[in-house]
Coordinates of C-alpha atoms in Angstrom, one line a residue:
X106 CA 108.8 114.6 118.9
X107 CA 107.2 111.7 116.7
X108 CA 105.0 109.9 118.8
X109 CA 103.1 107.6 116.6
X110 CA 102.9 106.8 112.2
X111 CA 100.2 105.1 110.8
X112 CA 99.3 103.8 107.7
X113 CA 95.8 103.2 106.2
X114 CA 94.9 101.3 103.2
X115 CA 91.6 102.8 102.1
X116 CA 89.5 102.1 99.2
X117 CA 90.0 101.8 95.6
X118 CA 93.8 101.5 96.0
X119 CA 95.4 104.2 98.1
X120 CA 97.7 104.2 101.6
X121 CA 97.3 106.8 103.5
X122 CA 100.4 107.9 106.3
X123 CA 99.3 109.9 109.6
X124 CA 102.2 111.3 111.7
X125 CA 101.3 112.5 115.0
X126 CA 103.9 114.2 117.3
X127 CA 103.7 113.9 121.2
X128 CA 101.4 117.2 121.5
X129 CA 99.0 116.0 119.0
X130 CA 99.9 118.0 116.3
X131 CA 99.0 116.0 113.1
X132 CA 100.5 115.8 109.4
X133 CA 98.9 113.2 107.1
X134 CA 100.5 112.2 103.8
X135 CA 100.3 109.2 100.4
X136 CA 102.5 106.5 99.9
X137 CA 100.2 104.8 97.9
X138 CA 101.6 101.8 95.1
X139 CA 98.9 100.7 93.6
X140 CA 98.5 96.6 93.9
X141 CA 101.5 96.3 96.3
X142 CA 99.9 98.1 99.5
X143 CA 101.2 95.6 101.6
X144 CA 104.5 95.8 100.5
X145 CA 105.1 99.4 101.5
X146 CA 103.3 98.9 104.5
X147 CA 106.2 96.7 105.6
X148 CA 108.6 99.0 105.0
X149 CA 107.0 101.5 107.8
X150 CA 108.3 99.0 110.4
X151 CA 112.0 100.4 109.8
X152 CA 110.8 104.0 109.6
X153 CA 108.8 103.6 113.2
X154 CA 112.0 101.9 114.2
X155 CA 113.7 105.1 113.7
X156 CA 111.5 107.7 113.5
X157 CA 109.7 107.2 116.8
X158 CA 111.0 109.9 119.3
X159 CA 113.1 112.0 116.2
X160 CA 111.8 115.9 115.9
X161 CA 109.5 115.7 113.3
X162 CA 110.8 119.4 111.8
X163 CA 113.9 117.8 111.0
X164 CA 112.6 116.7 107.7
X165 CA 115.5 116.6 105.4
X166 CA 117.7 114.5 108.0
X167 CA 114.5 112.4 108.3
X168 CA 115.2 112.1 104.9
X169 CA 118.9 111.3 104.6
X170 CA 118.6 109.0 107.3
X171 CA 116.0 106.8 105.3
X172 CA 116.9 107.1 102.2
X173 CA 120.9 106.5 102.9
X174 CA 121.0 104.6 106.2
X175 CA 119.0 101.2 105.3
X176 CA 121.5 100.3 103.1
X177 CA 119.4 99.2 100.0
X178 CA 118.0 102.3 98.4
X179 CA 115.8 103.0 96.0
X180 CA 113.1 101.3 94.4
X181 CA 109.3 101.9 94.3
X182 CA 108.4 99.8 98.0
X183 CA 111.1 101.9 100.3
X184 CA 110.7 105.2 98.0
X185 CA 107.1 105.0 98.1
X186 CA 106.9 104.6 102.0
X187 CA 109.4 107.7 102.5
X188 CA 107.0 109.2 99.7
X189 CA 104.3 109.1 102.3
X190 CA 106.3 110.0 105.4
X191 CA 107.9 113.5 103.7
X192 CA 104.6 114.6 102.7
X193 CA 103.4 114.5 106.3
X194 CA 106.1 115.9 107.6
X195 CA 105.9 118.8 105.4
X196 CA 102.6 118.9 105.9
X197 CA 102.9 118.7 110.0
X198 CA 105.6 121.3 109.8
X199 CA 103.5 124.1 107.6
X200 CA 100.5 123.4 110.1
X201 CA 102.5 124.2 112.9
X202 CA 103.5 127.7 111.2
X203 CA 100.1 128.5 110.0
X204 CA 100.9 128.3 106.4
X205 CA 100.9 126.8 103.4
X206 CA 103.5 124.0 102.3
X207 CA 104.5 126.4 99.0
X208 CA 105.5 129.3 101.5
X209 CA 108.2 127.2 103.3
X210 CA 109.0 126.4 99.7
X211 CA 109.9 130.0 98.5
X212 CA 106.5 131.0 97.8
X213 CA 104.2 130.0 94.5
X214 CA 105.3 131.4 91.2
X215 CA 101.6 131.1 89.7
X216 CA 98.1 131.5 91.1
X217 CA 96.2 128.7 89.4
X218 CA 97.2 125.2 88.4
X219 CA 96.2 124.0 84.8
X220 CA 95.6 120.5 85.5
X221 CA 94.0 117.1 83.0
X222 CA 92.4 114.5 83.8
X223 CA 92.3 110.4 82.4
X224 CA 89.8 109.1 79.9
X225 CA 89.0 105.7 78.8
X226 CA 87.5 104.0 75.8
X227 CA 88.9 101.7 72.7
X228 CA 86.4 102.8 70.4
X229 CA 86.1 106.8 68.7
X230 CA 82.7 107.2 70.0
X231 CA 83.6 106.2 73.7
X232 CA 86.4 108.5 74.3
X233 CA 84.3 111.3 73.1
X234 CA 81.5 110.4 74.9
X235 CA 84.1 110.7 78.3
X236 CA 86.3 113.8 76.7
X237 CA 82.3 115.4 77.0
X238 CA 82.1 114.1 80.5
X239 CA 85.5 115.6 81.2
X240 CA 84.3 118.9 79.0
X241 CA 81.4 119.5 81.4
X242 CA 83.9 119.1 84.8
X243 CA 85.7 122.5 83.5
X244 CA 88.5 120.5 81.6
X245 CA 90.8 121.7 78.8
X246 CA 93.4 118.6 78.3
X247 CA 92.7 114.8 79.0
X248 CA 95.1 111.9 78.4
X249 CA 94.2 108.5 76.8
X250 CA 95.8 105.2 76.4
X251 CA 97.8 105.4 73.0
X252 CA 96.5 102.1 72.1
X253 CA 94.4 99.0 73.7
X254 CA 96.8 96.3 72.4
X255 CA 100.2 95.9 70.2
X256 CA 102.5 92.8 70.3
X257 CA 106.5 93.2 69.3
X258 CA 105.3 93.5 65.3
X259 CA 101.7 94.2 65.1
X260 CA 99.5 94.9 61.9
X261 CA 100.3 98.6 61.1
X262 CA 96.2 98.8 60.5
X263 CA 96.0 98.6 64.3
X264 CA 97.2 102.7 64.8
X265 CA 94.7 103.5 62.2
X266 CA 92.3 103.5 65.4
X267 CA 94.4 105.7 67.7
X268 CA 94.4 107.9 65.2
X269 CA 90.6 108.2 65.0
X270 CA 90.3 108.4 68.9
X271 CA 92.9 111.2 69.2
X272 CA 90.8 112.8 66.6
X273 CA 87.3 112.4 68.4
X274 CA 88.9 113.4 71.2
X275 CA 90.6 117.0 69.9
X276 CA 87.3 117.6 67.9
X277 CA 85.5 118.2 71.6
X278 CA 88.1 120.7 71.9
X279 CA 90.4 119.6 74.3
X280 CA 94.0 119.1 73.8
X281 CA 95.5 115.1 74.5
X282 CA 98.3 113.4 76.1
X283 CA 98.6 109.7 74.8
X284 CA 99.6 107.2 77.0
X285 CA 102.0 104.2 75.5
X286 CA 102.4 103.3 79.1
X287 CA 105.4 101.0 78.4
X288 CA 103.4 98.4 76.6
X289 CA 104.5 98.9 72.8
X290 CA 107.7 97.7 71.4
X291 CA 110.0 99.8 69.4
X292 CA 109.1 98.7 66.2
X293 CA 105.3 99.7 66.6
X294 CA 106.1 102.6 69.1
X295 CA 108.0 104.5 66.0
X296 CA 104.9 104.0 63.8
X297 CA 102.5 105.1 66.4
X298 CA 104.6 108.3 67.0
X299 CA 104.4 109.2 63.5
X300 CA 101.2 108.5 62.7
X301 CA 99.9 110.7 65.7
X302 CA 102.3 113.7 64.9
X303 CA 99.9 115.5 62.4
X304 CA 97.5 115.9 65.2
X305 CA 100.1 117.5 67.6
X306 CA 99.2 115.5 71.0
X307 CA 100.4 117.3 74.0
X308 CA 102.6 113.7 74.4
X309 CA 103.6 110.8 74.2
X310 CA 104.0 109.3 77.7
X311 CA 105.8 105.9 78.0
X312 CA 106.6 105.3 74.6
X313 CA 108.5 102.6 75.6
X314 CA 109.8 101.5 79.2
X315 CA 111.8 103.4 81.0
X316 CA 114.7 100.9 81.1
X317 CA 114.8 100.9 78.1
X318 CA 117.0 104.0 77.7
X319 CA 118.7 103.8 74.6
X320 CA 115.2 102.9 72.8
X321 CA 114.1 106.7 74.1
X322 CA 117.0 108.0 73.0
X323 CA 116.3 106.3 69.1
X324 CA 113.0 107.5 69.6
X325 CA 113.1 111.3 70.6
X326 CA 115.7 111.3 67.7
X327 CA 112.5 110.7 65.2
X328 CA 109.7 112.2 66.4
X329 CA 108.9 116.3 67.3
X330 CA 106.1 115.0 69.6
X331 CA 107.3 115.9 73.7
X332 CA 108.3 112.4 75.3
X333 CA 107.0 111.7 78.7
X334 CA 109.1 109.4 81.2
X335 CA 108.9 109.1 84.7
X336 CA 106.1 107.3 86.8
X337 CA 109.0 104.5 87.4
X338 CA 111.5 106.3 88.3
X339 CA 112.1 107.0 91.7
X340 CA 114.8 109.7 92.2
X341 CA 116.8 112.5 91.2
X342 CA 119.4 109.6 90.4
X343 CA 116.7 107.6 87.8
X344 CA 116.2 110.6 86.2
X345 CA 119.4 111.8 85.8
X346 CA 120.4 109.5 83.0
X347 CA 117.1 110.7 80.6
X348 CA 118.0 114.2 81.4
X349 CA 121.9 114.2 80.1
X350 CA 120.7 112.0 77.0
X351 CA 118.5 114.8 75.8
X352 CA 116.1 112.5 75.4
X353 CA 113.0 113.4 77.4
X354 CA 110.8 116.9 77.7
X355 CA 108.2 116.4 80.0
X356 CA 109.2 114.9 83.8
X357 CA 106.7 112.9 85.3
X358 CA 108.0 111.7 89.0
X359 CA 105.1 110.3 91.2
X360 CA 105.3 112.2 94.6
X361 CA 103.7 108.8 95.9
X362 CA 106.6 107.0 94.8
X363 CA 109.9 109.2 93.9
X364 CA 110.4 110.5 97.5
X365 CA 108.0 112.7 98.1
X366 CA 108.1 116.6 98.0
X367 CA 111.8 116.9 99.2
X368 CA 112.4 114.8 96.1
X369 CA 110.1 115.5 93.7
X370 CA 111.6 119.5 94.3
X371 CA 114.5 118.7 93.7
X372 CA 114.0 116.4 90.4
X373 CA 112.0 119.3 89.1
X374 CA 114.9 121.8 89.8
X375 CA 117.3 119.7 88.1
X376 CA 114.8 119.1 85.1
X377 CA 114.8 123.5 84.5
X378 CA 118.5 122.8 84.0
X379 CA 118.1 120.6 81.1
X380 CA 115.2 122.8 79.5
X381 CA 113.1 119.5 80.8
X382 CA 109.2 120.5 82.0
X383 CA 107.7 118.9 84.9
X384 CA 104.0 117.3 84.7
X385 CA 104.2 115.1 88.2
X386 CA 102.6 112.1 87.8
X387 CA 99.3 111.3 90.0
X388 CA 96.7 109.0 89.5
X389 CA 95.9 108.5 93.1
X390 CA 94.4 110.2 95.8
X391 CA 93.6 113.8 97.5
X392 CA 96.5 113.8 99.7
X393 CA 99.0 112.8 96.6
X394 CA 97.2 115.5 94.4
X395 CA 97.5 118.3 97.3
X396 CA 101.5 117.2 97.3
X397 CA 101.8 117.5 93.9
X398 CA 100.1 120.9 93.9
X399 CA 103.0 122.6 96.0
X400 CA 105.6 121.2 93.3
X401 CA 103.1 123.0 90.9
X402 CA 102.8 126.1 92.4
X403 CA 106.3 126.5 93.3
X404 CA 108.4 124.8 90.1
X405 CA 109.0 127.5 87.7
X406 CA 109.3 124.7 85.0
X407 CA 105.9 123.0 85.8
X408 CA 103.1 122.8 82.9
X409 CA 100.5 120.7 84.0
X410 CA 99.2 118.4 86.5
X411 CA 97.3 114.7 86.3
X412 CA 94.4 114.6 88.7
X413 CA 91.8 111.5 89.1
X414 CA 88.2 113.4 89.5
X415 CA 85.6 110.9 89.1
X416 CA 84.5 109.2 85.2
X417 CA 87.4 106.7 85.1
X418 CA 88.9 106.6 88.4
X419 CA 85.8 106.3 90.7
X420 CA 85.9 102.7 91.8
X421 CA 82.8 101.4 94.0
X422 CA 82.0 105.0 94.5
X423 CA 85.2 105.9 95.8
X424 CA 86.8 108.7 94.0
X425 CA 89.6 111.7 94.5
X426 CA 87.3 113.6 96.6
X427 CA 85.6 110.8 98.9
X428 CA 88.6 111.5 102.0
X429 CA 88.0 115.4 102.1
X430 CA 86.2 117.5 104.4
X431 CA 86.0 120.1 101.6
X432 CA 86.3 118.5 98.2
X433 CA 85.6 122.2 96.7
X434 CA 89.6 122.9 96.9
X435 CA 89.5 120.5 93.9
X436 CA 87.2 122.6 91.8
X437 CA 88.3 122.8 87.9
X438 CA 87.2 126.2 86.5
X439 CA 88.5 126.5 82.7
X440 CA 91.3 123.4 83.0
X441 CA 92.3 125.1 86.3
X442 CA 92.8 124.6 89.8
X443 CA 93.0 127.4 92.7
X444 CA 96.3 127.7 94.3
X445 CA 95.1 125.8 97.3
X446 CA 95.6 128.0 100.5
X447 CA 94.8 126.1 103.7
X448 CA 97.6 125.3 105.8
X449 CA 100.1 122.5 105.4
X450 CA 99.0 120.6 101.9
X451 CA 95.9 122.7 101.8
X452 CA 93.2 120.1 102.5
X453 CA 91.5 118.7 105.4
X454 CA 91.2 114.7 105.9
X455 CA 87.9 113.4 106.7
X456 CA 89.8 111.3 109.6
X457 CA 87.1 109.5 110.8
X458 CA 86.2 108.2 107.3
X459 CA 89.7 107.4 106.3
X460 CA 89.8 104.9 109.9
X461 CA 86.3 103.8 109.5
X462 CA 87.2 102.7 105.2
X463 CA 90.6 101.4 106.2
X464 CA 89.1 98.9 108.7
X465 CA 86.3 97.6 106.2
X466 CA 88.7 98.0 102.9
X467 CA 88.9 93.9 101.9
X468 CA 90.7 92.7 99.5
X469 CA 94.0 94.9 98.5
X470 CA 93.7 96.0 94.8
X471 CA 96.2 93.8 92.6
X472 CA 97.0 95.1 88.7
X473 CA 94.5 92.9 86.1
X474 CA 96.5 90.4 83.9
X475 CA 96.1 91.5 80.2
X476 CA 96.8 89.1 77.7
X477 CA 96.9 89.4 73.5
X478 CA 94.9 87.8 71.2
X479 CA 97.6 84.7 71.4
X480 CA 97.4 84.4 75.0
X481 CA 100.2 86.1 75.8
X482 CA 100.9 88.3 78.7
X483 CA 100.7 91.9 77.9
X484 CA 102.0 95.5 79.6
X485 CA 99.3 96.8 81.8

């Protein structure tokens, strides 16, 4: 039975879950949402409430119970913290058995996980300074911010630079997704999809918000780029809606945030039926990353996998690999990742470390305020 869950907010930005049953088995999972760690920490109170003294193998009445039984459902706070706890369950459970989570899962379809990683810079020469960076790390693809700054109507002179950067970028030889990230408007969003289309970007990822349904719809409807949605969407529920409007062809749940691998599986076998890809979304840490790798290695429909290796996401010298006993599980040979074959998520937690960083961490990380050139208060 469960004996104990704890949470750990570690350094830059991540929360870590540990679930230990009464015989000291251990599974540890992510609910990490970045710049409201406190948030889902709070919502751990209900699930120790019930969780406490429940067999931890039951994980898909875990599950149901959580997800349907407080009521209010939903949302990035409670989804994130039942993120966290399915992980570790599944995680526990595959430890138990000696095996990998993608065995209990049916097995892996594929052997090696093509994977990309994030670059920054507003300038051509930056981003291909970083794509060189990202070159010399063993990767293929890379994805960018579309654009530093647009208001509602900018000056149409402002994509002639995204167009440049994509360019520096593709000339190191790697292939680019391009990050909107909700923050243009329609009116510049459709100008910035055609302007990029000659160069054939892998996508276009948040080209607009992802409430903003019907703008997708418009959108997909003038552009033969792939659209991206689904960081902020947190359930087979959210995403249902983008897949019967024909309107997406990459899905991008967070396996930090939409549920965790019970979920994210079953998003990513509802996506196959609507000829939708899956690319999960993961700019966070090892033990979100090893999650996502058992969607990846099991989804017949997946094409590619966000991971946060060092360049842009190492913060104070804290990076994917800090947590890991063995950060070689990682390793990117030719924009690829090794099936990772440890048992339960495939990666060992540097415990010690993770308890040691969680009592020193400080400050929680809170998103920057980005304003325009007016003053105004911009997307992040």
């Amino acid at each position: 039975m469960i004996s104990r869950i704890e949470t750990f907010r570690v350094p830059p930005r991540w929360l870590f879950v540990r679930v230990e049953t009464h015989d000291g088995a251990v599974g540890w999972g992510e609910a990490s949402l970045e710049g409201h760690s406190e948030a889902v920490e709070g919502a751990f109170a209900a699930l120790r409430d019930r969780f406490i003294g429940h067999d931890p193998a039951r994980i898909e009445d875990i599950w149901q119970i959580a997800y349907r039984l407080g009521f209010y459902r939903g949302g990035p706070v409670l989804m994130s913290a039942l993120s966290g706890l399915d992980q570790a369950l599944w995680d526990l459970k595959a430890r138990s058995l000696g095996m990998p989570v993608w065995q209990l899962l049916g097995g892996r379809v594929r052997d090696l996980v093509p994977v990309y990683a994030w670059i920054g810079g507003d300038r051509p020469h930056e981003v291909a300074e970083a794509a060189r960076g990202r070159v010399a790390q063993g990767f293929k693809a890379v994805k960018m911010n579309a654009t530093e700054d647009l208001g509602w109507l900018d000056s149409p002179k402002a994509l002639n630079v995204t167009v440049e950067r994509v360019a520096a970028v593709q000339a190191e030889g790697l292939d680019v997704g391009l990050d909107f990230h909700g923050r243009v408007h329609k009116p510049m969003a459709r100008q910035l999809a055609a302007a990029v289309t000659p160069l054939h970007p892998l996508f276009i990822e948040e080209p607009l918000l992802s409430e903003n349904l019907a703008g997708i719809v418009q959108l997909s409807q003038m552009t033969s780029v792939p659209i991206a949605v689904g960081e902020r969407l947190f359930s087979r529920w959210d995403f249902k809606p983008f897949f019967e409007a024909g309107c997406i062809d990459v899905a991008q749940p967070d396996l930090s945030h939409a549920g965790g691998i019970s979920e994210c599986r079953r998003i990513a076998a509802m996506a196959e039926t609507y000829d939708v890809a899956i690319a999960p979304h993961c700019p966070l840490g090892p033990i979100a990353l090893a999650a996502c790798m058992q969607i990846a290695l099991t989804a017949p429909n997946f094409v590619i996998q966000e991971m946060s290796l060092g360049i842009h996401y190492n913060t104070d010298g804290h990076d994917l690999l800090t947590y890991l006993k063995d950060p070689s599980v990682f390793d990117v040979r030719d924009g690829m990742v090794a099936a990772l074959e440890g048992p339960g998520l495939g990666i060992e937690i540097d415990e010690p470390h993770v308890r040691a960083a969680s009592a020193s961490a400080g400050a929680s990380w809170r998103n920057p305020v980005w304003r325009g050139p007016d003053g105004a208060v911009r997307e992040w």
